[in-house]
């Protein structure tokens, strides 16, 4: 008998698939926003609508990072890409869906800017797979009483 995948593994697997839509040359990130075990929004990092894709040379910051001129996690304000978490919240807002008391499943630990947005959006819990170069994220999420959990478990390949 096949064992049913847990909700956490299910939604983290979906976040990984969402990340494959990213056009960022630096890092592909995917996020899934969930309430009551239902997906309310998804998002991935990439250039805003109508702006040249990062993968087509649209982001000078990402180019400089790849060349080693900018360390990971720094000068994010110079990046043209909207982050997966931002796009997830924007998608919910565009569809008139409240994000209050929802859970975010993300391929990476959110950056500090996204963490502030997640706090303001009323997210109650964040589960993520990969660390990110952010020293303040965990501190502020804990101060805001948002549950934060790194999931180390390997997520099975769903395409097989």
JSON list of C-alpha atoms in Angstrom, two decimals:
[
{"chain": "A", "resi": 1, "resn": "UNK", "atom": "CA", "xyz": [0.00, 0.00, 0.00]},
{"chain": "A", "resi": 2, "resn": "UNK", "atom": "CA", "xyz": [1.36, 3.40, -1.00]},
{"chain": "A", "resi": 3, "resn": "UNK", "atom": "CA", "xyz": [1.90, 5.83, 1.86]},
{"chain": "A", "resi": 4, "resn": "UNK", "atom": "CA", "xyz": [0.20, 9.19, 1.39]},
{"chain": "A", "resi": 5, "resn": "UNK", "atom": "CA", "xyz": [2.58, 12.17, 1.38]},
{"chain": "A", "resi": 6, "resn": "UNK", "atom": "CA", "xyz": [2.24, 14.61, 4.30]},
{"chain": "A", "resi": 7, "resn": "UNK", "atom": "CA", "xyz": [0.70, 18.05, 3.74]},
{"chain": "A", "resi": 8, "resn": "UNK", "atom": "CA", "xyz": [4.06, 19.71, 4.44]},
{"chain": "A", "resi": 9, "resn": "UNK", "atom": "CA", "xyz": [5.87, 17.54, 1.88]},
{"chain": "A", "resi": 10, "resn": "UNK", "atom": "CA", "xyz": [3.06, 18.08, -0.61]},
{"chain": "A", "resi": 11, "resn": "UNK", "atom": "CA", "xyz": [3.13, 21.87, -0.40]},
{"chain": "A", "resi": 12, "resn": "UNK", "atom": "CA", "xyz": [6.96, 22.07, -0.31]},
{"chain": "A", "resi": 13, "resn": "UNK", "atom": "CA", "xyz": [7.06, 19.91, -3.44]},
{"chain": "A", "resi": 14, "resn": "UNK", "atom": "CA", "xyz": [4.64, 22.29, -5.14]},
{"chain": "A", "resi": 15, "resn": "UNK", "atom": "CA", "xyz": [6.83, 25.24, -4.10]},
{"chain": "A", "resi": 16, "resn": "UNK", "atom": "CA", "xyz": [9.80, 23.51, -5.76]},
{"chain": "A", "resi": 17, "resn": "UNK", "atom": "CA", "xyz": [7.79, 23.10, -8.97]},
{"chain": "A", "resi": 18, "resn": "UNK", "atom": "CA", "xyz": [6.66, 26.74, -8.82]},
{"chain": "A", "resi": 19, "resn": "UNK", "atom": "CA", "xyz": [10.34, 27.76, -8.54]},
{"chain": "A", "resi": 20, "resn": "UNK", "atom": "CA", "xyz": [10.98, 26.25, -11.98]},
{"chain": "A", "resi": 21, "resn": "UNK", "atom": "CA", "xyz": [9.02, 29.20, -13.46]},
{"chain": "A", "resi": 22, "resn": "UNK", "atom": "CA", "xyz": [11.61, 31.66, -12.12]},
{"chain": "A", "resi": 23, "resn": "UNK", "atom": "CA", "xyz": [13.55, 33.67, -14.69]},
{"chain": "A", "resi": 24, "resn": "UNK", "atom": "CA", "xyz": [16.17, 34.88, -12.20]},
{"chain": "A", "resi": 25, "resn": "UNK", "atom": "CA", "xyz": [19.72, 33.96, -13.20]},
{"chain": "A", "resi": 26, "resn": "UNK", "atom": "CA", "xyz": [20.89, 34.04, -9.58]},
{"chain": "A", "resi": 27, "resn": "UNK", "atom": "CA", "xyz": [18.45, 31.78, -7.73]},
{"chain": "A", "resi": 28, "resn": "UNK", "atom": "CA", "xyz": [15.07, 30.21, -8.47]},
{"chain": "A", "resi": 29, "resn": "UNK", "atom": "CA", "xyz": [12.66, 30.50, -5.55]},
{"chain": "A", "resi": 30, "resn": "UNK", "atom": "CA", "xyz": [9.08, 29.27, -5.29]},
{"chain": "A", "resi": 31, "resn": "UNK", "atom": "CA", "xyz": [6.42, 29.90, -2.68]},
{"chain": "A", "resi": 32, "resn": "UNK", "atom": "CA", "xyz": [2.96, 28.54, -1.93]},
{"chain": "A", "resi": 33, "resn": "UNK", "atom": "CA", "xyz": [0.49, 30.26, 0.38]},
{"chain": "A", "resi": 34, "resn": "UNK", "atom": "CA", "xyz": [-1.94, 27.89, 2.11]},
{"chain": "A", "resi": 35, "resn": "UNK", "atom": "CA", "xyz": [-4.93, 28.19, 4.41]},
{"chain": "A", "resi": 36, "resn": "UNK", "atom": "CA", "xyz": [-7.00, 25.24, 5.67]},
{"chain": "A", "resi": 37, "resn": "UNK", "atom": "CA", "xyz": [-4.93, 22.83, 3.55]},
{"chain": "A", "resi": 38, "resn": "UNK", "atom": "CA", "xyz": [-5.88, 24.70, 0.35]},
{"chain": "A", "resi": 39, "resn": "UNK", "atom": "CA", "xyz": [-3.57, 26.72, -1.88]},
{"chain": "A", "resi": 40, "resn": "UNK", "atom": "CA", "xyz": [-4.63, 30.37, -2.00]},
{"chain": "A", "resi": 41, "resn": "UNK", "atom": "CA", "xyz": [-1.69, 31.72, -4.05]},
{"chain": "A", "resi": 42, "resn": "UNK", "atom": "CA", "xyz": [1.67, 30.81, -5.53]},
{"chain": "A", "resi": 43, "resn": "UNK", "atom": "CA", "xyz": [4.64, 32.88, -6.66]},
{"chain": "A", "resi": 44, "resn": "UNK", "atom": "CA", "xyz": [8.16, 32.69, -7.96]},
{"chain": "A", "resi": 45, "resn": "UNK", "atom": "CA", "xyz": [10.93, 35.26, -8.24]},
{"chain": "A", "resi": 46, "resn": "UNK", "atom": "CA", "xyz": [11.30, 37.13, -11.47]},
{"chain": "A", "resi": 47, "resn": "UNK", "atom": "CA", "xyz": [11.05, 40.43, -13.27]},
{"chain": "A", "resi": 48, "resn": "UNK", "atom": "CA", "xyz": [7.81, 42.39, -12.82]},
{"chain": "A", "resi": 49, "resn": "UNK", "atom": "CA", "xyz": [5.27, 42.27, -15.64]},
{"chain": "A", "resi": 50, "resn": "UNK", "atom": "CA", "xyz": [6.38, 44.27, -18.67]},
{"chain": "A", "resi": 51, "resn": "UNK", "atom": "CA", "xyz": [10.04, 44.48, -17.60]},
{"chain": "A", "resi": 52, "resn": "UNK", "atom": "CA", "xyz": [12.83, 42.61, -19.39]},
{"chain": "A", "resi": 53, "resn": "UNK", "atom": "CA", "xyz": [13.42, 39.21, -17.80]},
{"chain": "A", "resi": 54, "resn": "UNK", "atom": "CA", "xyz": [16.43, 38.75, -15.58]},
{"chain": "A", "resi": 55, "resn": "UNK", "atom": "CA", "xyz": [17.48, 35.79, -17.73]},
{"chain": "A", "resi": 56, "resn": "UNK", "atom": "CA", "xyz": [17.55, 38.14, -20.74]},
{"chain": "A", "resi": 57, "resn": "UNK", "atom": "CA", "xyz": [19.85, 40.65, -19.03]},
{"chain": "A", "resi": 58, "resn": "UNK", "atom": "CA", "xyz": [17.17, 42.69, -17.27]},
{"chain": "A", "resi": 59, "resn": "UNK", "atom": "CA", "xyz": [18.84, 42.73, -13.84]},
{"chain": "A", "resi": 60, "resn": "UNK", "atom": "CA", "xyz": [22.24, 44.37, -13.37]},
{"chain": "A", "resi": 61, "resn": "UNK", "atom": "CA", "xyz": [22.41, 43.21, -9.72]},
{"chain": "A", "resi": 62, "resn": "UNK", "atom": "CA", "xyz": [22.10, 39.54, -10.68]},
{"chain": "A", "resi": 63, "resn": "UNK", "atom": "CA", "xyz": [24.74, 39.94, -13.37]},
{"chain": "A", "resi": 64, "resn": "UNK", "atom": "CA", "xyz": [27.10, 41.53, -10.82]},
{"chain": "A", "resi": 65, "resn": "UNK", "atom": "CA", "xyz": [26.38, 38.75, -8.30]},
{"chain": "A", "resi": 66, "resn": "UNK", "atom": "CA", "xyz": [27.27, 36.08, -10.85]},
{"chain": "A", "resi": 67, "resn": "UNK", "atom": "CA", "xyz": [30.52, 37.92, -11.55]},
{"chain": "A", "resi": 68, "resn": "UNK", "atom": "CA", "xyz": [31.35, 37.88, -7.83]},
{"chain": "A", "resi": 69, "resn": "UNK", "atom": "CA", "xyz": [31.02, 41.65, -7.41]},
{"chain": "A", "resi": 70, "resn": "UNK", "atom": "CA", "xyz": [28.13, 41.37, -4.91]},
{"chain": "A", "resi": 71, "resn": "UNK", "atom": "CA", "xyz": [27.88, 38.77, -2.11]},
{"chain": "A", "resi": 72, "resn": "UNK", "atom": "CA", "xyz": [24.70, 36.71, -1.78]},
{"chain": "A", "resi": 73, "resn": "UNK", "atom": "CA", "xyz": [22.01, 38.48, 0.24]},
{"chain": "A", "resi": 74, "resn": "UNK", "atom": "CA", "xyz": [23.43, 41.96, -0.27]},
{"chain": "A", "resi": 75, "resn": "UNK", "atom": "CA", "xyz": [22.24, 44.97, -2.29]},
{"chain": "A", "resi": 76, "resn": "UNK", "atom": "CA", "xyz": [18.83, 43.37, -2.82]},
{"chain": "A", "resi": 77, "resn": "UNK", "atom": "CA", "xyz": [17.36, 46.83, -3.38]},
{"chain": "A", "resi": 78, "resn": "UNK", "atom": "CA", "xyz": [19.24, 46.90, -6.70]},
{"chain": "A", "resi": 79, "resn": "UNK", "atom": "CA", "xyz": [17.58, 43.71, -7.96]},
{"chain": "A", "resi": 80, "resn": "UNK", "atom": "CA", "xyz": [14.78, 44.13, -10.51]},
{"chain": "A", "resi": 81, "resn": "UNK", "atom": "CA", "xyz": [13.17, 40.80, -9.59]},
{"chain": "A", "resi": 82, "resn": "UNK", "atom": "CA", "xyz": [10.14, 40.60, -7.34]},
{"chain": "A", "resi": 83, "resn": "UNK", "atom": "CA", "xyz": [10.70, 37.82, -4.82]},
{"chain": "A", "resi": 84, "resn": "UNK", "atom": "CA", "xyz": [8.54, 34.70, -4.70]},
{"chain": "A", "resi": 85, "resn": "UNK", "atom": "CA", "xyz": [7.02, 35.76, -1.38]},
{"chain": "A", "resi": 86, "resn": "UNK", "atom": "CA", "xyz": [6.15, 39.20, -2.75]},
{"chain": "A", "resi": 87, "resn": "UNK", "atom": "CA", "xyz": [4.57, 37.70, -5.85]},
{"chain": "A", "resi": 88, "resn": "UNK", "atom": "CA", "xyz": [2.56, 35.23, -3.75]},
{"chain": "A", "resi": 89, "resn": "UNK", "atom": "CA", "xyz": [1.10, 38.02, -1.62]},
{"chain": "A", "resi": 90, "resn": "UNK", "atom": "CA", "xyz": [0.49, 40.16, -4.74]},
{"chain": "A", "resi": 91, "resn": "UNK", "atom": "CA", "xyz": [-1.35, 37.27, -6.40]},
{"chain": "A", "resi": 92, "resn": "UNK", "atom": "CA", "xyz": [-3.59, 36.85, -3.35]},
{"chain": "A", "resi": 93, "resn": "UNK", "atom": "CA", "xyz": [-4.25, 40.62, -3.26]},
{"chain": "A", "resi": 94, "resn": "UNK", "atom": "CA", "xyz": [-5.04, 40.73, -6.99]},
{"chain": "A", "resi": 95, "resn": "UNK", "atom": "CA", "xyz": [-7.60, 37.99, -6.43]},
{"chain": "A", "resi": 96, "resn": "UNK", "atom": "CA", "xyz": [-9.09, 39.57, -3.30]},
{"chain": "A", "resi": 97, "resn": "UNK", "atom": "CA", "xyz": [-7.89, 36.79, -1.00]},
{"chain": "A", "resi": 98, "resn": "UNK", "atom": "CA", "xyz": [-6.85, 37.55, 2.57]},
{"chain": "A", "resi": 99, "resn": "UNK", "atom": "CA", "xyz": [-3.46, 36.22, 3.63]},
{"chain": "A", "resi": 100, "resn": "UNK", "atom": "CA", "xyz": [-4.24, 36.48, 7.33]},
{"chain": "A", "resi": 101, "resn": "UNK", "atom": "CA", "xyz": [-3.45, 33.32, 9.32]},
{"chain": "A", "resi": 102, "resn": "UNK", "atom": "CA", "xyz": [-2.06, 31.50, 6.31]},
{"chain": "A", "resi": 103, "resn": "UNK", "atom": "CA", "xyz": [1.03, 29.30, 6.04]},
{"chain": "A", "resi": 104, "resn": "UNK", "atom": "CA", "xyz": [3.86, 30.00, 3.58]},
{"chain": "A", "resi": 105, "resn": "UNK", "atom": "CA", "xyz": [5.76, 27.08, 2.08]},
{"chain": "A", "resi": 106, "resn": "UNK", "atom": "CA", "xyz": [8.93, 28.33, 0.42]},
{"chain": "A", "resi": 107, "resn": "UNK", "atom": "CA", "xyz": [11.98, 26.81, -1.18]},
{"chain": "A", "resi": 108, "resn": "UNK", "atom": "CA", "xyz": [14.23, 29.25, 0.72]},
{"chain": "A", "resi": 109, "resn": "UNK", "atom": "CA", "xyz": [14.25, 31.20, 3.97]},
{"chain": "A", "resi": 110, "resn": "UNK", "atom": "CA", "xyz": [12.76, 34.62, 3.16]},
{"chain": "A", "resi": 111, "resn": "UNK", "atom": "CA", "xyz": [15.03, 37.69, 3.02]},
{"chain": "A", "resi": 112, "resn": "UNK", "atom": "CA", "xyz": [14.52, 40.48, 5.54]},
{"chain": "A", "resi": 113, "resn": "UNK", "atom": "CA", "xyz": [12.39, 42.59, 3.15]},
{"chain": "A", "resi": 114, "resn": "UNK", "atom": "CA", "xyz": [10.07, 39.67, 2.44]},
{"chain": "A", "resi": 115, "resn": "UNK", "atom": "CA", "xyz": [9.97, 38.81, 6.14]},
{"chain": "A", "resi": 116, "resn": "UNK", "atom": "CA", "xyz": [8.68, 42.28, 6.95]},
{"chain": "A", "resi": 117, "resn": "UNK", "atom": "CA", "xyz": [6.02, 41.91, 4.27]},
{"chain": "A", "resi": 118, "resn": "UNK", "atom": "CA", "xyz": [5.04, 38.45, 5.55]},
{"chain": "A", "resi": 119, "resn": "UNK", "atom": "CA", "xyz": [4.67, 39.84, 9.08]},
{"chain": "A", "resi": 120, "resn": "UNK", "atom": "CA", "xyz": [2.43, 42.65, 7.83]},
{"chain": "A", "resi": 121, "resn": "UNK", "atom": "CA", "xyz": [0.40, 40.20, 5.69]},
{"chain": "A", "resi": 122, "resn": "UNK", "atom": "CA", "xyz": [-0.54, 38.17, 8.77]},
{"chain": "A", "resi": 123, "resn": "UNK", "atom": "CA", "xyz": [1.30, 34.97, 7.84]},
{"chain": "A", "resi": 124, "resn": "UNK", "atom": "CA", "xyz": [1.32, 32.70, 10.90]},
{"chain": "A", "resi": 125, "resn": "UNK", "atom": "CA", "xyz": [3.82, 30.04, 9.89]},
{"chain": "A", "resi": 126, "resn": "UNK", "atom": "CA", "xyz": [6.68, 29.58, 7.40]},
{"chain": "A", "resi": 127, "resn": "UNK", "atom": "CA", "xyz": [8.18, 26.28, 6.32]},
{"chain": "A", "resi": 128, "resn": "UNK", "atom": "CA", "xyz": [11.25, 26.34, 4.07]},
{"chain": "A", "resi": 129, "resn": "UNK", "atom": "CA", "xyz": [13.91, 24.02, 2.63]},
{"chain": "A", "resi": 130, "resn": "UNK", "atom": "CA", "xyz": [17.06, 26.06, 2.00]},
{"chain": "A", "resi": 131, "resn": "UNK", "atom": "CA", "xyz": [18.86, 28.65, 4.11]},
{"chain": "A", "resi": 132, "resn": "UNK", "atom": "CA", "xyz": [19.46, 32.15, 2.82]},
{"chain": "A", "resi": 133, "resn": "UNK", "atom": "CA", "xyz": [22.12, 34.70, 3.74]},
{"chain": "A", "resi": 134, "resn": "UNK", "atom": "CA", "xyz": [19.98, 36.77, 6.12]},
{"chain": "A", "resi": 135, "resn": "UNK", "atom": "CA", "xyz": [20.97, 37.45, 9.70]},
{"chain": "A", "resi": 136, "resn": "UNK", "atom": "CA", "xyz": [17.87, 39.40, 10.72]},
{"chain": "A", "resi": 137, "resn": "UNK", "atom": "CA", "xyz": [15.11, 37.28, 9.19]},
{"chain": "A", "resi": 138, "resn": "UNK", "atom": "CA", "xyz": [14.90, 34.67, 11.95]},
{"chain": "A", "resi": 139, "resn": "UNK", "atom": "CA", "xyz": [15.19, 37.30, 14.69]},
{"chain": "A", "resi": 140, "resn": "UNK", "atom": "CA", "xyz": [12.28, 39.40, 13.36]},
{"chain": "A", "resi": 141, "resn": "UNK", "atom": "CA", "xyz": [10.03, 36.47, 12.53]},
{"chain": "A", "resi": 142, "resn": "UNK", "atom": "CA", "xyz": [10.47, 35.13, 16.05]},
{"chain": "A", "resi": 143, "resn": "UNK", "atom": "CA", "xyz": [9.78, 38.59, 17.52]},
{"chain": "A", "resi": 144, "resn": "UNK", "atom": "CA", "xyz": [6.57, 38.71, 15.47]},
{"chain": "A", "resi": 145, "resn": "UNK", "atom": "CA", "xyz": [5.58, 35.26, 16.81]},
{"chain": "A", "resi": 146, "resn": "UNK", "atom": "CA", "xyz": [5.63, 33.64, 13.40]},
{"chain": "A", "resi": 147, "resn": "UNK", "atom": "CA", "xyz": [6.42, 29.96, 13.54]},
{"chain": "A", "resi": 148, "resn": "UNK", "atom": "CA", "xyz": [9.46, 29.18, 11.39]},
{"chain": "A", "resi": 149, "resn": "UNK", "atom": "CA", "xyz": [10.59, 25.68, 10.49]},
{"chain": "A", "resi": 150, "resn": "UNK", "atom": "CA", "xyz": [13.38, 24.46, 8.25]},
{"chain": "A", "resi": 151, "resn": "UNK", "atom": "CA", "xyz": [12.44, 21.14, 6.70]},
{"chain": "A", "resi": 152, "resn": "UNK", "atom": "CA", "xyz": [15.52, 19.01, 6.10]},
{"chain": "A", "resi": 153, "resn": "UNK", "atom": "CA", "xyz": [13.69, 15.99, 4.76]},
{"chain": "A", "resi": 154, "resn": "UNK", "atom": "CA", "xyz": [14.31, 15.12, 1.11]},
{"chain": "A", "resi": 155, "resn": "UNK", "atom": "CA", "xyz": [11.19, 15.72, -0.96]},
{"chain": "A", "resi": 156, "resn": "UNK", "atom": "CA", "xyz": [10.54, 12.99, -3.50]},
{"chain": "A", "resi": 157, "resn": "UNK", "atom": "CA", "xyz": [10.63, 13.77, -7.22]},
{"chain": "A", "resi": 158, "resn": "UNK", "atom": "CA", "xyz": [6.97, 13.96, -8.22]},
{"chain": "A", "resi": 159, "resn": "UNK", "atom": "CA", "xyz": [7.62, 13.69, -11.94]},
{"chain": "A", "resi": 160, "resn": "UNK", "atom": "CA", "xyz": [8.46, 9.97, -11.78]}
]
